[in-house]
Amino acid sequence: MHIIMDVFNWLIAAGPTVLLPVIITIIGLIFGLKITRSFKSGLTLGIGFAGIKLILDFMTTNVGPAAKAMVDRTGVHLTALDVGWGSIAAVTWASPIIAILIFGILLVNIILLILKKTHTLDVDIWNYHHMAIVGVMVYFVTKNIWLGIGSSILMALITFKLADWSQPIVESFFGIPGVSLPTVSALSSLVIAWPLNWLLDRIPFMRNNKFSIKDAQKYLGFFGDSMIMGLIIGMVIGWLAGYDLMKIMQLGVSMSAVLVLIPKMTSLFMEGLMPISDAAQKWSEKRFKGRKLFIGLDAAVVVGNQDVITTALIIIPLTIAMALILPGNSVLPFADLAVVPFRVALVVALTNGNLIKNINIGLVVTASLLWCGTATAPVLTAIAKSVGIKLGANSLYISSFAATSMIQSFIVYFAFTWHPLISIPVLIIAFAGIWYFFDGIKHVNKNMEMQDAVTD
C-alpha cells in the first residue's frame, strides 16, 4: 500500500499532463482496449491539456490587462473572464479524483438500466466531464471526497432522467429516433425552459406569433462566424480600455486567434476519448441485449439545425449587452459565446421553433449562466491554479458558460456545499416529486417500458 501511495503522490506531483495519460490508459484497458490504443488516447488528452494551458496563458496575458483597464475606465465590473468550456473540461480531467467520478457516473447509468429506471445508454464518455466537474468543485470546497462523489452521482441521476424526459421532443423536432441527449450543457436549460414555456403559453401573443426563422436569418450570416466574433469583441474591449488603434487591432486579432485555437485543442480531447467511448458502447451493448434503449449522444448532433443557429446568433449579442447591465453579474462573456447553440438547442425543440419564445427563454437561460458563473468563479479559478494552470499576474477570475454556471449543476453544487444536511434532502425530495410528475403523471417514455415488458 505504501508503494501504491508513493506512486500516486508522484503522479499528482507530476501534474495533469502526466496524470491524464495514465488515468485514460487505465480506463481504456478496463473497457477492453489494447494497451497501445489506450495509451495513445491518454497521450492525446495530455497534449490537448498542454495546448489549453498555453492558450489560456496567452488569453489572460492579453485580455487580463485590457479587462482591468476597461473596469477602471468605465466602471463596468466584469472581473471574471469567460475562458470557455474546453478550458473547464481540461481542469476537470486533470483532477486527481476524476477516475473515481467517471466510474461512479458510469455505474449509475448501468444500475439505472438494470433496474429499468432509465432508457438512456450514455456512451458519450467525453461529456461526463459536465457531471464530474460538480464533484471536483464540491470536493475542492468541502475536502470531503464522499460529498464530491455523491454530487456527481446525483448529477448523473438527474441527467439521465432529463435525457429520458426530453427524448420525445428531440425525436419530434429534430427527427432523430432512438436517440437521447444526456449532455448537461444542453439539458440544463430545460430546468428553466420547461416552467417558463408553460408560463409563456398562457400569453396568446407568445403562443401564436408568426415571426419566423427566415425573417431573422436575412439579418445574420457574416457576423455569426466565431473568428469575426472574436475580432469584434477583442476590439470593443480594447476600445473600452482606452487603447490606441494599434493595440485595439492587436487585441482583436489575439482574441480571434483564441476563439479559433481553443476548439482545435478541445478537439484533441474528443479525439483521445473517442476510442474509449466506442469501447464503452460495445461493452454496454453486450450486457444489455434485448433492451430497447435510447443511445445517448453528444448534443452536437442537433446544434447545426437552422432554427438553433439562428436563435443563438440573435441571443449572442443580446447576452453581451445584458452582461454589461445585469445587476450582480461580473462575468465577461467571451469564449463560450461560440457554444450558445448548445444552451438553446433543446429550448428550440421544446417551443417547436417559436422564435419569440426561444429568444425570451434563451435570455433567461443566459442570465442564469452569468449569475451562477459569477457566484462560482472564485472556486473555479482556485481549482484551475491548483492543477497547474498559470493565469498570470494580471489575470482576474475565470468562468465559463459550463461547469457550475449551468443551473442544474449550480443547484447540485449549492446543495452539497451549503448546509448539506438540510439542502441535500430538500433537493432529493424536490427531484423525486419531478420524477413522479414526468413518469407517473405525464407518462413520458412509458411506451418504452411497455415494450421492454413485452420482451421480458
GROMACS .gro file of C-alpha atoms in nm:
model
  456
    1MET     CA    1   0.000   0.000   0.000
    2HIS     CA    2   0.288   0.235   0.084
    3ILE     CA    3   0.436   0.183  -0.263
    4ILE     CA    4   0.098   0.248  -0.429
    5MET     CA    5   0.056   0.574  -0.236
    6ASP     CA    6   0.411   0.682  -0.330
    7VAL     CA    7   0.335   0.619  -0.698
    8PHE     CA    8   0.003   0.804  -0.670
    9ASN     CA    9   0.163   1.104  -0.497
   10TRP     CA   10   0.439   1.108  -0.761
   11LEU     CA   11   0.177   1.120  -1.037
   12ILE     CA   12  -0.009   1.402  -0.862
   13ALA     CA   13   0.315   1.597  -0.826
   14ALA     CA   14   0.398   1.540  -1.193
   15GLY     CA   15   0.084   1.728  -1.290
   16PRO     CA   16  -0.210   1.663  -1.525
   17THR     CA   17  -0.002   1.630  -1.842
   18VAL     CA   18   0.143   1.311  -1.691
   19LEU     CA   19  -0.157   1.206  -1.480
   20LEU     CA   20  -0.408   1.227  -1.767
   21PRO     CA   21  -0.238   0.971  -1.996
   22VAL     CA   22  -0.209   0.727  -1.705
   23ILE     CA   23  -0.576   0.761  -1.599
   24ILE     CA   24  -0.712   0.733  -1.954
   25THR     CA   25  -0.487   0.433  -2.030
   26ILE     CA   26  -0.628   0.250  -1.726
   27ILE     CA   27  -0.989   0.336  -1.821
   28GLY     CA   28  -0.928   0.211  -2.177
   29LEU     CA   29  -0.783  -0.119  -2.051
   30ILE     CA   30  -1.087  -0.175  -1.826
   31PHE     CA   31  -1.316  -0.138  -2.130
   32GLY     CA   32  -1.108  -0.386  -2.330
   33LEU     CA   33  -0.890  -0.164  -2.546
   34LYS     CA   34  -0.537  -0.271  -2.632
   35ILE     CA   35  -0.271  -0.102  -2.423
   36THR     CA   36  -0.121   0.075  -2.725
   37ARG     CA   37  -0.452   0.231  -2.824
   38SER     CA   38  -0.539   0.317  -2.463
   39PHE     CA   39  -0.204   0.487  -2.411
   40LYS     CA   40  -0.233   0.681  -2.738
   41SER     CA   41  -0.577   0.806  -2.627
   42GLY     CA   42  -0.434   0.917  -2.293
   43LEU     CA   43  -0.134   1.086  -2.454
   44THR     CA   44  -0.365   1.272  -2.692
   45LEU     CA   45  -0.558   1.409  -2.393
   46GLY     CA   46  -0.232   1.510  -2.225
   47ILE     CA   47  -0.129   1.702  -2.537
   48GLY     CA   48  -0.470   1.869  -2.555
   49PHE     CA   49  -0.438   1.980  -2.192
   50ALA     CA   50  -0.091   2.124  -2.258
   51GLY     CA   51  -0.234   2.317  -2.555
   52ILE     CA   52  -0.522   2.451  -2.346
   53LYS     CA   53  -0.276   2.573  -2.083
   54LEU     CA   54  -0.075   2.763  -2.345
   55ILE     CA   55  -0.386   2.926  -2.495
   56LEU     CA   56  -0.522   3.022  -2.152
   57ASP     CA   57  -0.193   3.185  -2.062
   58PHE     CA   58  -0.195   3.371  -2.395
   59MET     CA   59  -0.556   3.481  -2.346
   60THR     CA   60  -0.522   3.601  -1.989
   61THR     CA   61  -0.196   3.780  -2.072
   62ASN     CA   62  -0.377   3.976  -2.343
   63VAL     CA   63  -0.728   4.013  -2.201
   64GLY     CA   64  -0.639   4.044  -1.831
   65PRO     CA   65  -0.478   4.390  -1.853
   66ALA     CA   66  -0.740   4.508  -2.105
   67ALA     CA   67  -1.029   4.390  -1.885
   68LYS     CA   68  -0.875   4.560  -1.581
   69ALA     CA   69  -0.826   4.883  -1.777
   70MET     CA   70  -1.185   4.861  -1.902
   71VAL     CA   71  -1.312   4.822  -1.545
   72ASP     CA   72  -1.101   5.116  -1.422
   73ARG     CA   73  -1.206   5.338  -1.715
   74THR     CA   74  -1.576   5.258  -1.748
   75GLY     CA   75  -1.675   5.137  -1.404
   76VAL     CA   76  -1.817   4.816  -1.557
   77HIS     CA   77  -1.707   4.550  -1.310
   78LEU     CA   78  -1.678   4.239  -1.526
   79THR     CA   79  -1.397   4.076  -1.334
   80ALA     CA   80  -1.450   3.710  -1.434
   81LEU     CA   81  -1.328   3.619  -1.782
   82ASP     CA   82  -1.523   3.353  -1.973
   83VAL     CA   83  -1.240   3.118  -2.078
   84GLY     CA   84  -1.462   2.858  -2.244
   85TRP     CA   85  -1.597   2.514  -2.163
   86GLY     CA   86  -1.291   2.344  -2.316
   87SER     CA   87  -1.066   2.504  -2.058
   88ILE     CA   88  -1.300   2.395  -1.779
   89ALA     CA   89  -1.309   2.042  -1.920
   90ALA     CA   90  -0.930   2.039  -1.911
   91VAL     CA   91  -0.939   2.140  -1.545
   92THR     CA   92  -1.193   1.864  -1.476
   93TRP     CA   93  -0.996   1.585  -1.644
   94ALA     CA   94  -0.684   1.699  -1.460
   95SER     CA   95  -0.841   1.641  -1.117
   96PRO     CA   96  -0.684   1.362  -0.909
   97ILE     CA   97  -1.031   1.218  -0.832
   98ILE     CA   98  -1.154   1.216  -1.193
   99ALA     CA   99  -1.123   0.836  -1.238
  100ILE     CA  100  -1.345   0.774  -0.933
  101LEU     CA  101  -1.607   1.021  -1.057
  102ILE     CA  102  -1.614   0.884  -1.413
  103PHE     CA  103  -1.665   0.526  -1.295
  104GLY     CA  104  -1.926   0.645  -1.045
  105ILE     CA  105  -2.123   0.812  -1.326
  106LEU     CA  106  -2.093   0.504  -1.546
  107LEU     CA  107  -2.205   0.281  -1.258
  108VAL     CA  108  -2.516   0.497  -1.204
  109ASN     CA  109  -2.606   0.457  -1.572
  110ILE     CA  110  -2.560   0.078  -1.555
  111ILE     CA  111  -2.762   0.041  -1.233
  112LEU     CA  112  -3.049   0.253  -1.369
  113LEU     CA  113  -3.051   0.046  -1.688
  114ILE     CA  114  -3.058  -0.280  -1.491
  115LEU     CA  115  -3.345  -0.150  -1.276
  116LYS     CA  116  -3.519  -0.015  -1.589
  117LYS     CA  117  -3.531   0.332  -1.439
  118THR     CA  118  -3.373   0.489  -1.746
  119HIS     CA  119  -3.378   0.413  -2.117
  120THR     CA  120  -3.066   0.617  -2.191
  121LEU     CA  121  -2.741   0.434  -2.259
  122ASP     CA  122  -2.491   0.718  -2.234
  123VAL     CA  123  -2.190   0.626  -2.447
  124ASP     CA  124  -2.067   0.984  -2.468
  125ILE     CA  125  -1.786   0.941  -2.212
  126TRP     CA  126  -1.634   1.275  -2.312
  127ASN     CA  127  -1.930   1.473  -2.181
  128TYR     CA  128  -1.915   1.302  -1.843
  129HIS     CA  129  -1.694   1.599  -1.753
  130HIS     CA  130  -2.008   1.814  -1.713
  131MET     CA  131  -2.123   1.585  -1.432
  132ALA     CA  132  -1.776   1.529  -1.290
  133ILE     CA  133  -1.684   1.899  -1.253
  134VAL     CA  134  -1.954   1.936  -0.987
  135GLY     CA  135  -1.787   1.662  -0.784
  136VAL     CA  136  -1.446   1.819  -0.839
  137MET     CA  137  -1.568   2.157  -0.715
  138VAL     CA  138  -1.760   2.014  -0.418
  139TYR     CA  139  -1.454   1.812  -0.312
  140PHE     CA  140  -1.231   2.119  -0.350
  141VAL     CA  141  -1.459   2.328  -0.129
  142THR     CA  142  -1.556   2.071   0.136
  143LYS     CA  143  -1.244   1.848   0.133
  144ASN     CA  144  -1.493   1.560   0.168
  145ILE     CA  145  -1.450   1.301  -0.106
  146TRP     CA  146  -1.788   1.139  -0.029
  147LEU     CA  147  -1.970   1.467  -0.087
  148GLY     CA  148  -1.773   1.506  -0.410
  149ILE     CA  149  -1.867   1.160  -0.532
  150GLY     CA  150  -2.227   1.198  -0.414
  151SER     CA  151  -2.274   1.525  -0.601
  152SER     CA  152  -2.150   1.373  -0.929
  153ILE     CA  153  -2.373   1.069  -0.879
  154LEU     CA  154  -2.678   1.290  -0.821
  155MET     CA  155  -2.579   1.493  -1.128
  156ALA     CA  156  -2.573   1.168  -1.327
  157LEU     CA  157  -2.911   1.055  -1.196
  158ILE     CA  158  -3.074   1.389  -1.285
  159THR     CA  159  -2.902   1.400  -1.625
  160PHE     CA  160  -3.014   1.053  -1.735
  161LYS     CA  161  -3.372   1.123  -1.633
  162LEU     CA  162  -3.375   1.462  -1.807
  163ALA     CA  163  -3.245   1.283  -2.117
  164ASP     CA  164  -3.533   1.033  -2.094
  165TRP     CA  165  -3.796   1.302  -2.046
  166SER     CA  166  -3.666   1.522  -2.328
  167GLN     CA  167  -3.623   1.237  -2.578
  168PRO     CA  168  -3.973   1.278  -2.729
  169ILE     CA  169  -3.911   1.643  -2.821
  170VAL     CA  170  -3.567   1.553  -2.962
  171GLU     CA  171  -3.724   1.286  -3.182
  172SER     CA  172  -4.021   1.502  -3.281
  173PHE     CA  173  -3.842   1.829  -3.362
  174PHE     CA  174  -3.504   1.711  -3.488
  175GLY     CA  175  -3.628   1.388  -3.645
  176ILE     CA  176  -3.374   1.162  -3.470
  177PRO     CA  177  -3.548   0.845  -3.346
  178GLY     CA  178  -3.399   0.626  -3.074
  179VAL     CA  179  -3.156   0.895  -2.956
  180SER     CA  180  -3.145   1.100  -2.635
  181LEU     CA  181  -2.906   1.383  -2.548
  182PRO     CA  182  -2.755   1.337  -2.198
  183THR     CA  183  -2.533   1.643  -2.245
  184VAL     CA  184  -2.569   1.868  -1.940
  185SER     CA  185  -2.472   2.178  -2.141
  186ALA     CA  186  -2.793   2.134  -2.343
  187LEU     CA  187  -3.021   1.960  -2.092
  188SER     CA  188  -2.962   2.207  -1.811
  189SER     CA  189  -3.153   2.479  -1.996
  190LEU     CA  190  -3.471   2.271  -1.968
  191VAL     CA  191  -3.474   2.324  -1.590
  192ILE     CA  192  -3.563   2.684  -1.671
  193ALA     CA  193  -3.730   2.631  -2.009
  194TRP     CA  194  -4.000   2.382  -1.906
  195PRO     CA  195  -4.174   2.603  -1.646
  196LEU     CA  196  -4.109   2.924  -1.841
  197ASN     CA  197  -4.250   2.775  -2.162
  198TRP     CA  198  -4.563   2.672  -1.970
  199LEU     CA  199  -4.596   3.029  -1.843
  200LEU     CA  200  -4.546   3.184  -2.190
  201ASP     CA  201  -4.810   2.951  -2.332
  202ARG     CA  202  -5.061   3.131  -2.112
  203ILE     CA  203  -4.989   3.451  -2.315
  204PRO     CA  204  -5.169   3.447  -2.655
  205PHE     CA  205  -4.911   3.668  -2.830
  206MET     CA  206  -4.622   3.441  -2.728
  207ARG     CA  207  -4.814   3.129  -2.823
  208ASN     CA  208  -4.942   3.246  -3.162
  209ASN     CA  209  -4.683   3.489  -3.302
  210LYS     CA  210  -4.579   3.437  -3.667
  211PHE     CA  211  -4.225   3.582  -3.669
  212SER     CA  212  -4.023   3.312  -3.842
  213ILE     CA  213  -3.664   3.196  -3.856
  214LYS     CA  214  -3.646   3.307  -4.221
  215ASP     CA  215  -3.740   3.662  -4.115
  216ALA     CA  216  -3.439   3.669  -3.879
  217GLN     CA  217  -3.183   3.489  -4.097
  218LYS     CA  218  -3.156   3.766  -4.356
  219TYR     CA  219  -3.003   3.993  -4.090
  220LEU     CA  220  -2.735   3.743  -3.986
  221GLY     CA  221  -2.456   3.548  -4.153
  222PHE     CA  222  -2.107   3.703  -4.165
  223PHE     CA  223  -2.116   3.814  -3.801
  224GLY     CA  224  -2.203   3.464  -3.683
  225ASP     CA  225  -1.851   3.335  -3.756
  226SER     CA  226  -1.657   3.275  -3.431
  227MET     CA  227  -1.344   3.425  -3.588
  228ILE     CA  228  -1.528   3.751  -3.659
  229MET     CA  229  -1.694   3.747  -3.317
  230GLY     CA  230  -1.352   3.721  -3.151
  231LEU     CA  231  -1.215   4.008  -3.358
  232ILE     CA  232  -1.510   4.236  -3.277
  233ILE     CA  233  -1.521   4.150  -2.906
  234GLY     CA  234  -1.145   4.199  -2.869
  235MET     CA  235  -1.157   4.537  -3.046
  236VAL     CA  236  -1.452   4.654  -2.835
  237ILE     CA  237  -1.270   4.557  -2.513
  238GLY     CA  238  -0.960   4.739  -2.637
  239TRP     CA  239  -1.163   5.049  -2.720
  240LEU     CA  240  -1.336   5.047  -2.379
  241ALA     CA  241  -0.992   5.003  -2.218
  242GLY     CA  242  -0.873   5.325  -2.388
  243TYR     CA  243  -0.613   5.155  -2.610
  244ASP     CA  244  -0.476   5.323  -2.922
  245LEU     CA  245  -0.572   5.190  -3.266
  246MET     CA  246  -0.271   4.960  -3.299
  247LYS     CA  247  -0.331   4.793  -2.961
  248ILE     CA  248  -0.704   4.767  -3.036
  249MET     CA  249  -0.626   4.578  -3.358
  250GLN     CA  250  -0.370   4.357  -3.185
  251LEU     CA  251  -0.617   4.263  -2.910
  252GLY     CA  252  -0.887   4.194  -3.171
  253VAL     CA  253  -0.664   3.957  -3.367
  254SER     CA  254  -0.544   3.789  -3.046
  255MET     CA  255  -0.900   3.722  -2.935
  256SER     CA  256  -0.993   3.598  -3.281
  257ALA     CA  257  -0.700   3.357  -3.258
  258VAL     CA  258  -0.819   3.229  -2.919
  259LEU     CA  259  -1.169   3.150  -3.049
  260VAL     CA  260  -1.014   2.959  -3.339
  261LEU     CA  261  -0.748   2.774  -3.136
  262ILE     CA  262  -0.950   2.667  -2.829
  263PRO     CA  263  -1.185   2.442  -3.034
  264LYS     CA  264  -0.884   2.287  -3.207
  265MET     CA  265  -0.722   2.200  -2.876
  266THR     CA  266  -1.055   2.079  -2.739
  267SER     CA  267  -1.092   1.852  -3.041
  268LEU     CA  268  -0.782   1.666  -2.918
  269PHE     CA  269  -0.976   1.574  -2.603
  270MET     CA  270  -1.262   1.440  -2.814
  271GLU     CA  271  -1.020   1.256  -3.042
  272GLY     CA  272  -0.848   1.096  -2.745
  273LEU     CA  273  -1.172   0.988  -2.579
  274MET     CA  274  -1.341   0.857  -2.894
  275PRO     CA  275  -1.180   0.508  -2.872
  276ILE     CA  276  -1.277   0.495  -2.503
  277SER     CA  277  -1.636   0.593  -2.589
  278ASP     CA  278  -1.657   0.328  -2.866
  279ALA     CA  279  -1.523   0.060  -2.631
  280ALA     CA  280  -1.772   0.164  -2.361
  281GLN     CA  281  -2.058   0.138  -2.611
  282LYS     CA  282  -1.958  -0.216  -2.716
  283TRP     CA  283  -1.910  -0.314  -2.352
  284SER     CA  284  -2.260  -0.187  -2.264
  285GLU     CA  285  -2.437  -0.338  -2.564
  286LYS     CA  286  -2.304  -0.685  -2.480
  287ARG     CA  287  -2.456  -0.659  -2.132
  288PHE     CA  288  -2.797  -0.518  -2.231
  289LYS     CA  289  -2.904  -0.734  -2.523
  290GLY     CA  290  -3.275  -0.738  -2.597
  291ARG     CA  291  -3.345  -0.397  -2.442
  292LYS     CA  292  -3.487  -0.105  -2.639
  293LEU     CA  293  -3.262   0.179  -2.544
  294PHE     CA  294  -3.204   0.542  -2.634
  295ILE     CA  295  -2.843   0.585  -2.739
  296GLY     CA  296  -2.715   0.889  -2.551
  297LEU     CA  297  -2.521   1.112  -2.789
  298ASP     CA  298  -2.348   1.449  -2.774
  299ALA     CA  299  -2.590   1.738  -2.832
  300ALA     CA  300  -2.356   1.841  -3.115
  301VAL     CA  301  -2.575   1.624  -3.340
  302VAL     CA  302  -2.854   1.887  -3.324
  303VAL     CA  303  -2.682   2.226  -3.289
  304GLY     CA  304  -2.643   2.258  -3.666
  305ASN     CA  305  -3.019   2.292  -3.703
  306GLN     CA  306  -3.103   2.626  -3.867
  307ASP     CA  307  -3.360   2.721  -3.602
  308VAL     CA  308  -3.098   2.660  -3.332
  309ILE     CA  309  -2.822   2.853  -3.511
  310THR     CA  310  -3.047   3.150  -3.588
  311THR     CA  311  -3.177   3.168  -3.231
  312ALA     CA  312  -2.820   3.154  -3.098
  313LEU     CA  313  -2.696   3.428  -3.332
  314ILE     CA  314  -2.972   3.658  -3.207
  315ILE     CA  315  -2.905   3.577  -2.840
  316ILE     CA  316  -2.525   3.618  -2.856
  317PRO     CA  317  -2.512   4.000  -2.898
  318LEU     CA  318  -2.805   4.038  -2.656
  319THR     CA  319  -2.609   3.835  -2.400
  320ILE     CA  320  -2.307   4.062  -2.434
  321ALA     CA  321  -2.528   4.369  -2.386
  322MET     CA  322  -2.705   4.205  -2.092
  323ALA     CA  323  -2.372   4.125  -1.922
  324LEU     CA  324  -2.294   4.498  -1.908
  325ILE     CA  325  -2.616   4.593  -1.727
  326LEU     CA  326  -2.725   4.280  -1.540
  327PRO     CA  327  -2.721   4.351  -1.164
  328GLY     CA  328  -2.488   4.116  -0.977
  329ASN     CA  329  -2.303   3.994  -1.285
  330SER     CA  330  -1.924   4.003  -1.310
  331VAL     CA  331  -1.870   3.757  -1.599
  332LEU     CA  332  -1.730   3.897  -1.924
  333PRO     CA  333  -1.878   3.669  -2.196
  334PHE     CA  334  -1.618   3.560  -2.447
  335ALA     CA  335  -1.502   3.210  -2.537
  336ASP     CA  336  -1.831   3.032  -2.467
  337LEU     CA  337  -2.034   3.263  -2.689
  338ALA     CA  338  -1.950   3.010  -2.959
  339VAL     CA  339  -2.142   2.736  -2.773
  340VAL     CA  340  -2.463   2.930  -2.711
  341PRO     CA  341  -2.628   2.696  -2.970
  342PHE     CA  342  -2.586   2.412  -2.718
  343ARG     CA  343  -2.757   2.617  -2.447
  344VAL     CA  344  -3.062   2.691  -2.665
  345ALA     CA  345  -3.093   2.371  -2.874
  346LEU     CA  346  -3.347   2.197  -2.650
  347VAL     CA  347  -3.526   2.525  -2.582
  348VAL     CA  348  -3.590   2.546  -2.958
  349ALA     CA  349  -3.715   2.187  -2.965
  350LEU     CA  350  -3.940   2.246  -2.662
  351THR     CA  351  -4.107   2.550  -2.819
  352ASN     CA  352  -4.127   2.377  -3.157
  353GLY     CA  353  -3.925   2.658  -3.312
  354ASN     CA  354  -4.130   2.952  -3.178
  355LEU     CA  355  -3.865   3.223  -3.226
  356ILE     CA  356  -4.009   3.484  -2.989
  357LYS     CA  357  -4.036   3.226  -2.711
  358ASN     CA  358  -3.687   3.099  -2.795
  359ILE     CA  359  -3.537   3.443  -2.751
  360ASN     CA  360  -3.720   3.516  -2.425
  361ILE     CA  361  -3.636   3.180  -2.269
  362GLY     CA  362  -3.283   3.189  -2.411
  363LEU     CA  363  -3.211   3.523  -2.246
  364VAL     CA  364  -3.333   3.396  -1.909
  365VAL     CA  365  -3.103   3.093  -1.954
  366THR     CA  366  -2.802   3.312  -2.034
  367ALA     CA  367  -2.882   3.543  -1.742
  368SER     CA  368  -2.869   3.238  -1.514
  369LEU     CA  369  -2.533   3.142  -1.669
  370LEU     CA  370  -2.394   3.487  -1.587
  371TRP     CA  371  -2.525   3.488  -1.229
  372CYS     CA  372  -2.420   3.132  -1.145
  373GLY     CA  373  -2.087   3.185  -1.323
  374THR     CA  374  -2.026   3.495  -1.110
  375ALA     CA  375  -2.105   3.309  -0.788
  376THR     CA  376  -1.868   3.019  -0.857
  377ALA     CA  377  -1.583   3.197  -1.041
  378PRO     CA  378  -1.355   3.223  -0.733
  379VAL     CA  379  -1.371   2.848  -0.671
  380LEU     CA  380  -1.320   2.765  -1.039
  381THR     CA  381  -1.019   2.997  -1.050
  382ALA     CA  382  -0.865   2.837  -0.743
  383ILE     CA  383  -0.911   2.487  -0.889
  384ALA     CA  384  -0.750   2.591  -1.218
  385LYS     CA  385  -0.447   2.722  -1.031
  386SER     CA  386  -0.431   2.404  -0.823
  387VAL     CA  387  -0.387   2.184  -1.134
  388GLY     CA  388  -0.104   2.397  -1.267
  389ILE     CA  389  -0.276   2.647  -1.494
  390LYS     CA  390  -0.089   2.977  -1.456
  391LEU     CA  391  -0.327   3.266  -1.507
  392GLY     CA  392  -0.065   3.540  -1.493
  393ALA     CA  393  -0.016   3.827  -1.256
  394ASN     CA  394  -0.275   4.046  -1.430
  395SER     CA  395  -0.542   3.781  -1.459
  396LEU     CA  396  -0.881   3.819  -1.298
  397TYR     CA  397  -1.118   3.536  -1.207
  398ILE     CA  398  -1.207   3.279  -1.471
  399SER     CA  399  -1.552   3.148  -1.552
  400SER     CA  400  -1.743   2.999  -1.845
  401PHE     CA  401  -2.091   2.905  -1.959
  402ALA     CA  402  -2.015   2.549  -1.846
  403ALA     CA  403  -1.934   2.389  -1.507
  404THR     CA  404  -2.149   2.524  -1.224
  405SER     CA  405  -2.263   2.822  -1.432
  406MET     CA  406  -2.535   2.590  -1.567
  407ILE     CA  407  -2.844   2.594  -1.348
  408GLN     CA  408  -2.867   2.217  -1.297
  409SER     CA  409  -2.501   2.197  -1.196
  410PHE     CA  410  -2.524   2.506  -0.976
  411ILE     CA  411  -2.824   2.371  -0.783
  412VAL     CA  412  -2.645   2.043  -0.707
  413TYR     CA  413  -2.319   2.223  -0.621
  414PHE     CA  414  -2.505   2.462  -0.390
  415ALA     CA  415  -2.691   2.178  -0.218
  416PHE     CA  416  -2.368   1.990  -0.144
  417THR     CA  417  -2.172   2.292  -0.020
  418TRP     CA  418  -2.435   2.493   0.171
  419HIS     CA  419  -2.554   2.312   0.485
  420PRO     CA  420  -2.559   1.969   0.313
  421LEU     CA  421  -2.760   1.800   0.590
  422ILE     CA  422  -3.050   2.033   0.508
  423SER     CA  423  -3.010   2.117   0.139
  424ILE     CA  424  -2.932   1.768   0.003
  425PRO     CA  425  -3.255   1.608   0.140
  426VAL     CA  426  -3.455   1.907   0.012
  427LEU     CA  427  -3.305   1.866  -0.336
  428ILE     CA  428  -3.365   1.490  -0.340
  429ILE     CA  429  -3.730   1.533  -0.233
  430ALA     CA  430  -3.785   1.801  -0.499
  431PHE     CA  431  -3.632   1.582  -0.769
  432ALA     CA  432  -3.838   1.282  -0.656
  433GLY     CA  433  -4.152   1.494  -0.699
  434ILE     CA  434  -4.046   1.596  -1.051
  435TRP     CA  435  -3.969   1.230  -1.131
  436TYR     CA  436  -4.318   1.131  -1.017
  437PHE     CA  437  -4.472   1.408  -1.230
  438PHE     CA  438  -4.296   1.305  -1.551
  439ASP     CA  439  -4.304   0.926  -1.513
  440GLY     CA  440  -4.616   0.888  -1.302
  441ILE     CA  441  -4.849   1.165  -1.421
  442LYS     CA  442  -4.734   1.259  -1.771
  443HIS     CA  443  -4.619   0.903  -1.852
  444VAL     CA  444  -4.322   1.029  -2.054
  445ASN     CA  445  -4.149   0.737  -2.232
  446LYS     CA  446  -4.392   0.486  -2.077
  447ASN     CA  447  -4.425   0.322  -2.417
  448MET     CA  448  -4.061   0.217  -2.391
  449GLU     CA  449  -4.127   0.048  -2.055
  450MET     CA  450  -4.421  -0.141  -2.206
  451GLN     CA  451  -4.205  -0.258  -2.495
  452ASP     CA  452  -3.938  -0.375  -2.250
  453ALA     CA  453  -4.203  -0.565  -2.051
  454VAL     CA  454  -4.313  -0.747  -2.369
  455THR     CA  455  -3.959  -0.859  -2.445
  456ASP     CA  456  -3.902  -0.996  -2.091
   0.00000   0.00000   0.00000
